PDB file of C-alpha atoms in Angstrom:
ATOM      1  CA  UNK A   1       2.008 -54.773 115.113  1.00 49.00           C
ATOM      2  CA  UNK A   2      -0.462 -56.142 117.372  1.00 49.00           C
ATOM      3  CA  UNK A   3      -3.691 -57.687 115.937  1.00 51.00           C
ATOM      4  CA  UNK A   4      -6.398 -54.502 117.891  1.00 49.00           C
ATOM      5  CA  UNK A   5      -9.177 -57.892 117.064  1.00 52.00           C
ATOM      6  CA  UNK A   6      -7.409 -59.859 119.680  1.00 52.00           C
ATOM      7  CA  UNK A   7     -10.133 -62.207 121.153  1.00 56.00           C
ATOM      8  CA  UNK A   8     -11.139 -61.423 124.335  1.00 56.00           C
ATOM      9  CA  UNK A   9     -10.751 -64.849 125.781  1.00 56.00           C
ATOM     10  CA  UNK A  10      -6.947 -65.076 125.310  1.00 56.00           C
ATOM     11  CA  UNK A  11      -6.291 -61.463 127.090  1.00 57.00           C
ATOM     12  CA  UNK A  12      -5.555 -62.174 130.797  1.00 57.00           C
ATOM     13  CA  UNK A  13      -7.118 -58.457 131.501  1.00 60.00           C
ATOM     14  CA  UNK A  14     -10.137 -59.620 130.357  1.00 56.00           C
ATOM     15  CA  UNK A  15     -10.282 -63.200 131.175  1.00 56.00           C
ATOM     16  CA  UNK A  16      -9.296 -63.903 135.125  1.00 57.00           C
ATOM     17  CA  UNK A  17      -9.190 -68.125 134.341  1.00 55.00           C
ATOM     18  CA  UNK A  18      -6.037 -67.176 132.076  1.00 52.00           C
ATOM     19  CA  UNK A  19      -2.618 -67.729 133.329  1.00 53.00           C
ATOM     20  CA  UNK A  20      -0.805 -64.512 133.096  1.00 54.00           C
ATOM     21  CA  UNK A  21       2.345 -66.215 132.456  1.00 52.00           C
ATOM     22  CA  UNK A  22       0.990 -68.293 129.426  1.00 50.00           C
ATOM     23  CA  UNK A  23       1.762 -67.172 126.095  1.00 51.00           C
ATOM     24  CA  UNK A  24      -1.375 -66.279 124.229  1.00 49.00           C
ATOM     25  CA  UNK A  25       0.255 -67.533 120.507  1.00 51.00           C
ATOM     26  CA  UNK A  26       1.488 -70.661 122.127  1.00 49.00           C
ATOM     27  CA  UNK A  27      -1.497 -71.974 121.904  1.00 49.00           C
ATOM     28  CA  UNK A  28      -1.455 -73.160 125.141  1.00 48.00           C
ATOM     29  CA  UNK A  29      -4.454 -72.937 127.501  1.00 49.00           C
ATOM     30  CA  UNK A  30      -5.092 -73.464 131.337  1.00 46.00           C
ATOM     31  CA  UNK A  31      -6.596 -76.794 130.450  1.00 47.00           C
ATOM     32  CA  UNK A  32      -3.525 -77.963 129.340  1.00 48.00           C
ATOM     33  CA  UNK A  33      -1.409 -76.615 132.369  1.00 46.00           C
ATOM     34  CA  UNK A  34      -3.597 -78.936 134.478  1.00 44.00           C
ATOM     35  CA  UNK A  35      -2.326 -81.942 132.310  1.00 49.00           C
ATOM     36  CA  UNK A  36       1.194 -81.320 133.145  1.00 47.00           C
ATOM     37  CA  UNK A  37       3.120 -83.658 135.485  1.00 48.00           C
ATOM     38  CA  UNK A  38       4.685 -81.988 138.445  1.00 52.00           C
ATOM     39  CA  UNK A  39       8.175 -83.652 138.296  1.00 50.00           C
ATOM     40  CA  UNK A  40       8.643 -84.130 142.042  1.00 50.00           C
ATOM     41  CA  UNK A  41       5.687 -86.373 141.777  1.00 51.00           C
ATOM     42  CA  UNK A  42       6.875 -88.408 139.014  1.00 47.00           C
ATOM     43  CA  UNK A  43       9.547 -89.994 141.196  1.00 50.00           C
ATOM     44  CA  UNK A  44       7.248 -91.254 143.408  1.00 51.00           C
ATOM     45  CA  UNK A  45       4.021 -92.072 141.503  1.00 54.00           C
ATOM     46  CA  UNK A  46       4.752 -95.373 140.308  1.00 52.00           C
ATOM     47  CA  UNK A  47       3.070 -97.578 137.700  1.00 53.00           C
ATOM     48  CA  UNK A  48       0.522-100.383 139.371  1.00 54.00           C
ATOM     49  CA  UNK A  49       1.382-103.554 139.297  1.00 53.00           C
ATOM     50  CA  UNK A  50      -1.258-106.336 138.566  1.00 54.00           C
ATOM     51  CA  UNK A  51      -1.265-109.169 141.273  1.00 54.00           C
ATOM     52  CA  UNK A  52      -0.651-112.512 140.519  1.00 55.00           C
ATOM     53  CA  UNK A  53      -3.049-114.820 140.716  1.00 52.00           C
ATOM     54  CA  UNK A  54      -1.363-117.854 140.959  1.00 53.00           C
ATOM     55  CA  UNK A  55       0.368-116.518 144.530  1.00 54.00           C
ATOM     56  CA  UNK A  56      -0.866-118.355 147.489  1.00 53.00           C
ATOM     57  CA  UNK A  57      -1.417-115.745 150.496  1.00 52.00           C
ATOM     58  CA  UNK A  58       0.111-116.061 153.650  1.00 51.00           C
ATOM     59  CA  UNK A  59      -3.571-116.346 155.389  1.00 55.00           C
ATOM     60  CA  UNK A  60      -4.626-118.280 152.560  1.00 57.00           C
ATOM     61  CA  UNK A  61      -6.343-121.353 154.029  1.00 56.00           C
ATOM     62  CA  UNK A  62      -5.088-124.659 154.087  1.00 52.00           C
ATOM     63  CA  UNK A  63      -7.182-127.321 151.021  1.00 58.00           C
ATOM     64  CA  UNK A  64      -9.917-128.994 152.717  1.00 52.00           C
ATOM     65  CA  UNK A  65      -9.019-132.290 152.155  1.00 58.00           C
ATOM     66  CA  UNK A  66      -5.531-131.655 154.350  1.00 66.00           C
ATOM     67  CA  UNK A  67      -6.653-130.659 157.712  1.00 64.00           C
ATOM     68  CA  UNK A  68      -9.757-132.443 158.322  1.00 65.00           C
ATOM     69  CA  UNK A  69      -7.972-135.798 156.699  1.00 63.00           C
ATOM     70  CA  UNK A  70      -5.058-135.574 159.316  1.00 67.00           C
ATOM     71  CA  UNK A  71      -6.717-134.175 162.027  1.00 67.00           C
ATOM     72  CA  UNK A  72      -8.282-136.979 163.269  1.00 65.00           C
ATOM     73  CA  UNK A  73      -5.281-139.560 162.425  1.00 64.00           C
ATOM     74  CA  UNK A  74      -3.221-137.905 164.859  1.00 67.00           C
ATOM     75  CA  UNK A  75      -5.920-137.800 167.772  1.00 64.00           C
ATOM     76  CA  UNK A  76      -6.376-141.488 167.133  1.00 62.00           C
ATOM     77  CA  UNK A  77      -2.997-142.363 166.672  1.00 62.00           C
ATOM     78  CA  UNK A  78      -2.603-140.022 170.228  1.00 55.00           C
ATOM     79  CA  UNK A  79      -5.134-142.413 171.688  1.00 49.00           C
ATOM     80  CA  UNK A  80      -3.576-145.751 170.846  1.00 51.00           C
ATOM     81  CA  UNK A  81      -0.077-144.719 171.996  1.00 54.00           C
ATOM     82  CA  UNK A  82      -1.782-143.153 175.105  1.00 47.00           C
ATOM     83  CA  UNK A  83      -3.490-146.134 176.463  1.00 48.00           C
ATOM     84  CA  UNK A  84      -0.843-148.824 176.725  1.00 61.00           C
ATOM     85  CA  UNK A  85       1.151-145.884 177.969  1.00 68.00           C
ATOM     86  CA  UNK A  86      -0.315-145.374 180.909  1.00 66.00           C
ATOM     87  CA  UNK A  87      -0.989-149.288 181.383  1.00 75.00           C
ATOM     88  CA  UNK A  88       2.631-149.998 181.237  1.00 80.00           C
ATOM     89  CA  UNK A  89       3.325-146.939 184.058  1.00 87.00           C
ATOM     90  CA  UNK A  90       0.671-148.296 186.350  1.00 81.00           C
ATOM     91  CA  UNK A  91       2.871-151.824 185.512  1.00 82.00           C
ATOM     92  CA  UNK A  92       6.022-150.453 186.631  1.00 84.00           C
ATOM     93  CA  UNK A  93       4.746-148.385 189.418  1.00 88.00           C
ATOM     94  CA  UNK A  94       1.326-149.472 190.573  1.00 93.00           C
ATOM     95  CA  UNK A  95       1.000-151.439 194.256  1.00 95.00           C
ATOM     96  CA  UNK A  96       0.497-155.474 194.078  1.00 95.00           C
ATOM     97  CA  UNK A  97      -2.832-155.745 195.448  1.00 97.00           C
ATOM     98  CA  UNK A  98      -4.714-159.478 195.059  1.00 96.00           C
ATOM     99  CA  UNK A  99      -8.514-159.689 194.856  1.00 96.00           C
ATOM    100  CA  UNK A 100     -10.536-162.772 195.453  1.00 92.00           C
ATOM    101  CA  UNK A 101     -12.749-163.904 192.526  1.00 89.00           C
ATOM    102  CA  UNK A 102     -15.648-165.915 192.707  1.00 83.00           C
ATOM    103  CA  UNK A 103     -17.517-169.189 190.400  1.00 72.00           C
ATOM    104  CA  UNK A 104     -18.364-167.790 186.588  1.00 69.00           C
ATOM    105  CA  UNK A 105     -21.042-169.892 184.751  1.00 57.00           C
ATOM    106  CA  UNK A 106     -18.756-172.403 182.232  1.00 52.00           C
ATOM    107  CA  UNK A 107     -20.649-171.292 179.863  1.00 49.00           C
ATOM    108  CA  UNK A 108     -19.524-167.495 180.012  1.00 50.00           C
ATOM    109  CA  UNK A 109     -16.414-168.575 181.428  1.00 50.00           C
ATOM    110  CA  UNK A 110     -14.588-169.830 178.609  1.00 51.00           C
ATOM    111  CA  UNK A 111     -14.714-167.323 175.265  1.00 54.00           C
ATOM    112  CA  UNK A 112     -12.395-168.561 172.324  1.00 56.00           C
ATOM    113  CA  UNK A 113      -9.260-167.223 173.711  1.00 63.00           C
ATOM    114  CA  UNK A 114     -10.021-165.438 177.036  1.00 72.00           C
ATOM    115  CA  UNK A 115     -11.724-166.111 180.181  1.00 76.00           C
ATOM    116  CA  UNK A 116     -14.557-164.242 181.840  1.00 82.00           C
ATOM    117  CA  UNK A 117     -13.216-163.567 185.489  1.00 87.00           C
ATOM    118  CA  UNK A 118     -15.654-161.710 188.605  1.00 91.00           C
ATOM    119  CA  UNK A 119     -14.216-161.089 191.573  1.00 94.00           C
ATOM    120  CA  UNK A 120     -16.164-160.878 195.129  1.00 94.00           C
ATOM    121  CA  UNK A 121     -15.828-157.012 194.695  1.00 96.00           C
ATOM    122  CA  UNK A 122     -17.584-157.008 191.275  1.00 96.00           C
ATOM    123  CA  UNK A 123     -20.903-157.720 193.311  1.00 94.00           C
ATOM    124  CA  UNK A 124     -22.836-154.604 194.387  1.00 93.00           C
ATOM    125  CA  UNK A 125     -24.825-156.483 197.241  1.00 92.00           C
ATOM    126  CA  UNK A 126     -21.245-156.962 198.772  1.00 94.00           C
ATOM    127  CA  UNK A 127     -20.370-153.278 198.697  1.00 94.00           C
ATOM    128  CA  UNK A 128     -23.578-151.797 199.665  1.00 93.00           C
ATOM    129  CA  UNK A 129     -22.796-153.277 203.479  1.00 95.00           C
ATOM    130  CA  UNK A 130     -19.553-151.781 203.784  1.00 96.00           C
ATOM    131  CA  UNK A 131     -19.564-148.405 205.043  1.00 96.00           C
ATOM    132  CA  UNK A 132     -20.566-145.768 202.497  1.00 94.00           C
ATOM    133  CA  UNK A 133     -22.078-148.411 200.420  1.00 93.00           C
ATOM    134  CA  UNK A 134     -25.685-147.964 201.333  1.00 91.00           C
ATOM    135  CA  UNK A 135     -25.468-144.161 199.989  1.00 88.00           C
ATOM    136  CA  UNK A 136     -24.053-145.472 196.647  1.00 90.00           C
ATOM    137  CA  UNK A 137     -25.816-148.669 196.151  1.00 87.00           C
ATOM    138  CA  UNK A 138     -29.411-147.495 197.541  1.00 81.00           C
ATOM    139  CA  UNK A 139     -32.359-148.775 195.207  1.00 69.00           C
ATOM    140  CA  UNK A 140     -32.782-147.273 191.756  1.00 68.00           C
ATOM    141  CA  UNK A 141     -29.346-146.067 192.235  1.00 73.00           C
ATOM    142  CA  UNK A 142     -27.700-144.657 188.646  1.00 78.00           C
ATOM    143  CA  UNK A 143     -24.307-146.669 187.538  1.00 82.00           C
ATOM    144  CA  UNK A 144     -21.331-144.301 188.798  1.00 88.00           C
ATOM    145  CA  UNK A 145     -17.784-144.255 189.223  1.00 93.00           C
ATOM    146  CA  UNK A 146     -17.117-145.951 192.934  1.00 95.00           C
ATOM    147  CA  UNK A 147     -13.494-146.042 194.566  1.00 97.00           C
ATOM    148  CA  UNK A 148     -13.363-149.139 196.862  1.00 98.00           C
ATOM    149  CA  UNK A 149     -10.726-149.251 199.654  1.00 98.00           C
ATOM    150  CA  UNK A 150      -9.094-152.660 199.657  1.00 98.00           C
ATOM    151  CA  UNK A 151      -6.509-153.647 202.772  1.00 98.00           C
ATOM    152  CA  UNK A 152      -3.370-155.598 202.422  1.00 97.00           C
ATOM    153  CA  UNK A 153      -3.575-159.224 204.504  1.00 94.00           C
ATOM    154  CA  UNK A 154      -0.909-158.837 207.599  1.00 91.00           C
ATOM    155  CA  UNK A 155       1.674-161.716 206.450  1.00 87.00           C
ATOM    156  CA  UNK A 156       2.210-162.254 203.022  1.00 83.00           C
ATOM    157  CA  UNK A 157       2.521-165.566 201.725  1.00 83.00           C
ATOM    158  CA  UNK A 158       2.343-168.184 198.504  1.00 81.00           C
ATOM    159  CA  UNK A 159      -0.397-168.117 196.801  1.00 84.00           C
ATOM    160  CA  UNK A 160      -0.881-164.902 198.189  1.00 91.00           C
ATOM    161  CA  UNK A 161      -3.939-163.492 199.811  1.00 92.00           C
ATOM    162  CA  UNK A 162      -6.881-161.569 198.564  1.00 94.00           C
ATOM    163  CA  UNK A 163      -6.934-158.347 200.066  1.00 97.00           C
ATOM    164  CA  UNK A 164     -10.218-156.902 202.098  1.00 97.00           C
ATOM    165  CA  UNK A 165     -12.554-154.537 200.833  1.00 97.00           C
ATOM    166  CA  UNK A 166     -13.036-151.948 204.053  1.00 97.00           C
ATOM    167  CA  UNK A 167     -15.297-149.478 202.552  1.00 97.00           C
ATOM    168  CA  UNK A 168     -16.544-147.403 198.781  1.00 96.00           C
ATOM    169  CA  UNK A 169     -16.763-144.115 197.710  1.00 95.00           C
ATOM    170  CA  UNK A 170     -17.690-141.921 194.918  1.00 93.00           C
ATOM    171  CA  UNK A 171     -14.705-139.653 195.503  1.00 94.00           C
ATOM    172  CA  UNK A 172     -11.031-140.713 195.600  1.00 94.00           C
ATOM    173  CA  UNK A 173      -9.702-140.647 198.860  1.00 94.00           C
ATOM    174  CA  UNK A 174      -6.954-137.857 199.625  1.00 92.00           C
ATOM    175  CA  UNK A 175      -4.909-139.960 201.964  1.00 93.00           C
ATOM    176  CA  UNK A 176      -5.041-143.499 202.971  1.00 95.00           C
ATOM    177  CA  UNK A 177      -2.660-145.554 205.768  1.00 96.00           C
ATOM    178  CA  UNK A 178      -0.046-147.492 204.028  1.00 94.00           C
ATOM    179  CA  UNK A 179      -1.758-150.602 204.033  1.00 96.00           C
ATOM    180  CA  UNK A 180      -4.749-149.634 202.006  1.00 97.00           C
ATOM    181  CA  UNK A 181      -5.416-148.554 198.684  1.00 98.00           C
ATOM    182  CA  UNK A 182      -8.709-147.456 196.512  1.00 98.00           C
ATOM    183  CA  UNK A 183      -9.348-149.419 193.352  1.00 98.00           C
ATOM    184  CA  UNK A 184     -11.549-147.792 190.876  1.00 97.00           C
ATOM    185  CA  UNK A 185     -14.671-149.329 189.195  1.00 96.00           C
ATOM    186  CA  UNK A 186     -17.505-148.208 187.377  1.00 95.00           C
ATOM    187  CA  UNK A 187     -20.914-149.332 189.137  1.00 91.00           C
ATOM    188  CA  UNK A 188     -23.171-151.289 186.148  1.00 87.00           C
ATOM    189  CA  UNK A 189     -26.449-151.635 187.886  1.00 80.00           C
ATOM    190  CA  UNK A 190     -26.114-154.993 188.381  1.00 84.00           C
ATOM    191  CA  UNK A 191     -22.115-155.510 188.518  1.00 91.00           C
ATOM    192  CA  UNK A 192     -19.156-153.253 189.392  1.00 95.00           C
ATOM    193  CA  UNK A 193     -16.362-153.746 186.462  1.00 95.00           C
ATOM    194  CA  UNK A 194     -12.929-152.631 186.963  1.00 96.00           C
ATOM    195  CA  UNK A 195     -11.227-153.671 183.512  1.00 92.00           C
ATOM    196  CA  UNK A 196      -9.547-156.459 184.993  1.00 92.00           C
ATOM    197  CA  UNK A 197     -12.633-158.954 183.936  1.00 90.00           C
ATOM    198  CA  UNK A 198     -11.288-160.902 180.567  1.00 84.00           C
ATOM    199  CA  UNK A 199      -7.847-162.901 180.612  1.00 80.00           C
ATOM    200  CA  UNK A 200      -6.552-163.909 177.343  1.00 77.00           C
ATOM    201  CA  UNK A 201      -4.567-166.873 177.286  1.00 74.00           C
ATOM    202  CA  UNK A 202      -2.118-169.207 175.467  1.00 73.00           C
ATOM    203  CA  UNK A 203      -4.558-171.459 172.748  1.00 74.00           C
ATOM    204  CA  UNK A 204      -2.054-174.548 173.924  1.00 76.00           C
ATOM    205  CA  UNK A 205      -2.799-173.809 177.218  1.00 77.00           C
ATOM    206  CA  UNK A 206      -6.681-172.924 177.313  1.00 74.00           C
ATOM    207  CA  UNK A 207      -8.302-176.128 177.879  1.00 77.00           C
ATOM    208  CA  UNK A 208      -5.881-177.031 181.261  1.00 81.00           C
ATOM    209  CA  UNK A 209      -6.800-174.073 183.252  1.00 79.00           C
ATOM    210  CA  UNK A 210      -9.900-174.344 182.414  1.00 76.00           C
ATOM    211  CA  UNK A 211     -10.337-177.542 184.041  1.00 80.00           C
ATOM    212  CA  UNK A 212      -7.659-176.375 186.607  1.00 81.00           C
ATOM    213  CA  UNK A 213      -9.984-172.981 187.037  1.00 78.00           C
ATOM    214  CA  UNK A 214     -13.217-175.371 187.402  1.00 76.00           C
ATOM    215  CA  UNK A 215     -11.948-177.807 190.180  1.00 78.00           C
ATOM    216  CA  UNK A 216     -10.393-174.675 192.209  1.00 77.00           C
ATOM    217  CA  UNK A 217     -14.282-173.598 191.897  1.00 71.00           C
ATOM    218  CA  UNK A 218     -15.707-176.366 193.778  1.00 72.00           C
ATOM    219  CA  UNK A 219     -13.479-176.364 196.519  1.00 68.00           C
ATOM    220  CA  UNK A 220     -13.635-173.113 198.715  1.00 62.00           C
ATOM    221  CA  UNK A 221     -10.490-174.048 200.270  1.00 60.00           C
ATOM    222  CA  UNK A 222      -8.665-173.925 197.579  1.00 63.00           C
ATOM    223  CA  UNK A 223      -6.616-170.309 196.288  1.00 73.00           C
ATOM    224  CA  UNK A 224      -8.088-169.085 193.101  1.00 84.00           C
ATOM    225  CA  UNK A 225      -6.765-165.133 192.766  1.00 91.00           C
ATOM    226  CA  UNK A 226      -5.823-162.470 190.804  1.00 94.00           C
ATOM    227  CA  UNK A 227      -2.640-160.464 191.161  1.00 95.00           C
ATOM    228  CA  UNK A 228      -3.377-156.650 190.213  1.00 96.00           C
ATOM    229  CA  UNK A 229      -1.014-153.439 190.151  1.00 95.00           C
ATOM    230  CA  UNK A 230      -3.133-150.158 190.634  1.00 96.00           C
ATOM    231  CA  UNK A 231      -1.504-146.680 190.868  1.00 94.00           C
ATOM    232  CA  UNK A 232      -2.189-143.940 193.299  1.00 92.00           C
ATOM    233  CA  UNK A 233      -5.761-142.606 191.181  1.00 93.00           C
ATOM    234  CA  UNK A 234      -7.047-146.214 191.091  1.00 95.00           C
ATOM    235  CA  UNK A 235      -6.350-147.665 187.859  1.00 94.00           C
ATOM    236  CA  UNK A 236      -5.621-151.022 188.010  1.00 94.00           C
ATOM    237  CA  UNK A 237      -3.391-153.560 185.025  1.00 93.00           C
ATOM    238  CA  UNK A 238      -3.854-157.584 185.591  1.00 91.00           C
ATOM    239  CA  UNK A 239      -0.621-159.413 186.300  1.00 92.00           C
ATOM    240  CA  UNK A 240      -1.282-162.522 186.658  1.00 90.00           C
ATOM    241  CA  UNK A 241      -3.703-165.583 187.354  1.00 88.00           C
ATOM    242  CA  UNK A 242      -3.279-167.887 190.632  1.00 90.00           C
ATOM    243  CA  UNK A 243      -5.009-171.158 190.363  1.00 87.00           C
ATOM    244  CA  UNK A 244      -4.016-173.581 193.174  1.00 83.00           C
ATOM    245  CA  UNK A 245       0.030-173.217 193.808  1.00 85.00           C
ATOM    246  CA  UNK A 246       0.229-172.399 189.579  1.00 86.00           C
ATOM    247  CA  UNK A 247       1.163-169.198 188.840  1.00 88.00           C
ATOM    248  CA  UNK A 248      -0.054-167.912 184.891  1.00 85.00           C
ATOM    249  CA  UNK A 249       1.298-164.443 184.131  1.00 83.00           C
ATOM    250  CA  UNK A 250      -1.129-162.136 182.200  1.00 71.00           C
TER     251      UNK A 250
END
């Protein structure tokens, strides 16, 4: 027989918020409907897993110490392979051009194991009277890169001849007859250096050019060159040393 003091709370006629389809002696409530699982979400709810902290992300960034240790070894050790690189292709390909050099005070001449050389081209008063030389070399001029345009002699001969300087520029030339070429130097103030201004020499042999080098000095007739190779944008490798009829290779 059904209890007539059924409470009014478990009769779905009387409360809308109960599920019709609940039993009211279960003891179940809507409450605990909502706590129910809906099994087609089980499969594909699954459990969290907690990261590990010892994994290294793929973005992760490199230790401090690695980058900025290496970094700068390779650009240095780009640098020294670089540079007697490109000295040993302007070697092999560069055009023999001789320049003239001119007296060196003995006592900046000789330097432990190298020689202080100048050549008649290192001198800015010489320049500034070939043509486009007063532009560069006017007064209070700032130290630039110049390009001067030296011309092979006509006959070639033993000791060979220092070539002629024809004219400078600031730019390099585009084209140039066959029997020119522009050596680059960078304008000092008072001297125009081309990297072709130290020669380092044998110890045994140090003391006899030197005293070969200063007799050639005080006679003008007498060869004292320089045998250069420069490539086709002016950058220029010593070969070697004339002093009289004596050849010394660099």
């Amino acid at each position: 027989m059904q209890d007539s003091h059924l409470d009014p709370r478990l009769d779905p006629n009387l409360n809308p918020d109960l599920d019709p389809d609940l039993d009211p002696d279960s003891g179940a409530t809507s409450t605990d409907s909502a706590d129910l699982i809906n099994p087609s979400q089980a499969k594909t709810q699954l459990p969290a897993i907690a990261p590990d902290i010892h994994a290294k992300s793929a973005d992760q960034p490199l230790p401090m110490g690695s980058w900025r240790f290496w970094l700068p070894m390779l650009m240095q050790a780009a640098l020294i392979i670089a540079v007697p690189t490109q000295s040993a292709i302007t070697y092999a390909t560069g055009t023999t051009v001789t320049l003239k050099t001119v007296p060196v005070d003995p006592y900046d001449f000789l330097r432990g194991y190298s020689q202080t050389l100048r050549y008649e081209i290192s001198n800015p008063e010489v320049l500034a009277n070939l043509p486009g030389g007063p532009e560069i070399f006017q007064e209070g001029y700032q130290p630039t890169s110049v390009y001067v345009i030296l011309e092979a002699p006509a006959l070639s001969s033993e000791p060979p001849v220092a070539w002629q300087p024809k004219r400078v520029s600031r730019d390099r030339p585009a084209s140039l007859p066959a029997n020119q070429i522009a050596l680059r130097g960078y304008s000092e103030g008072w001297q125009v250096v081309y990297g072709l201004e130290t020669y380092y020499m044998p110890e045994d042999q140090r003391q006899s050019i030197n005293q070969q080098i200063s007799q050639v000095q005080r006679s003008s007739d007498t060869a004292f060159v320089v045998e250069i190779k420069v490539d086709d944008r002016g950058k220029s490798v010593p070969v070697s040393l004339w002093v009289s009829d004596r050849q010394y290779r660099f």
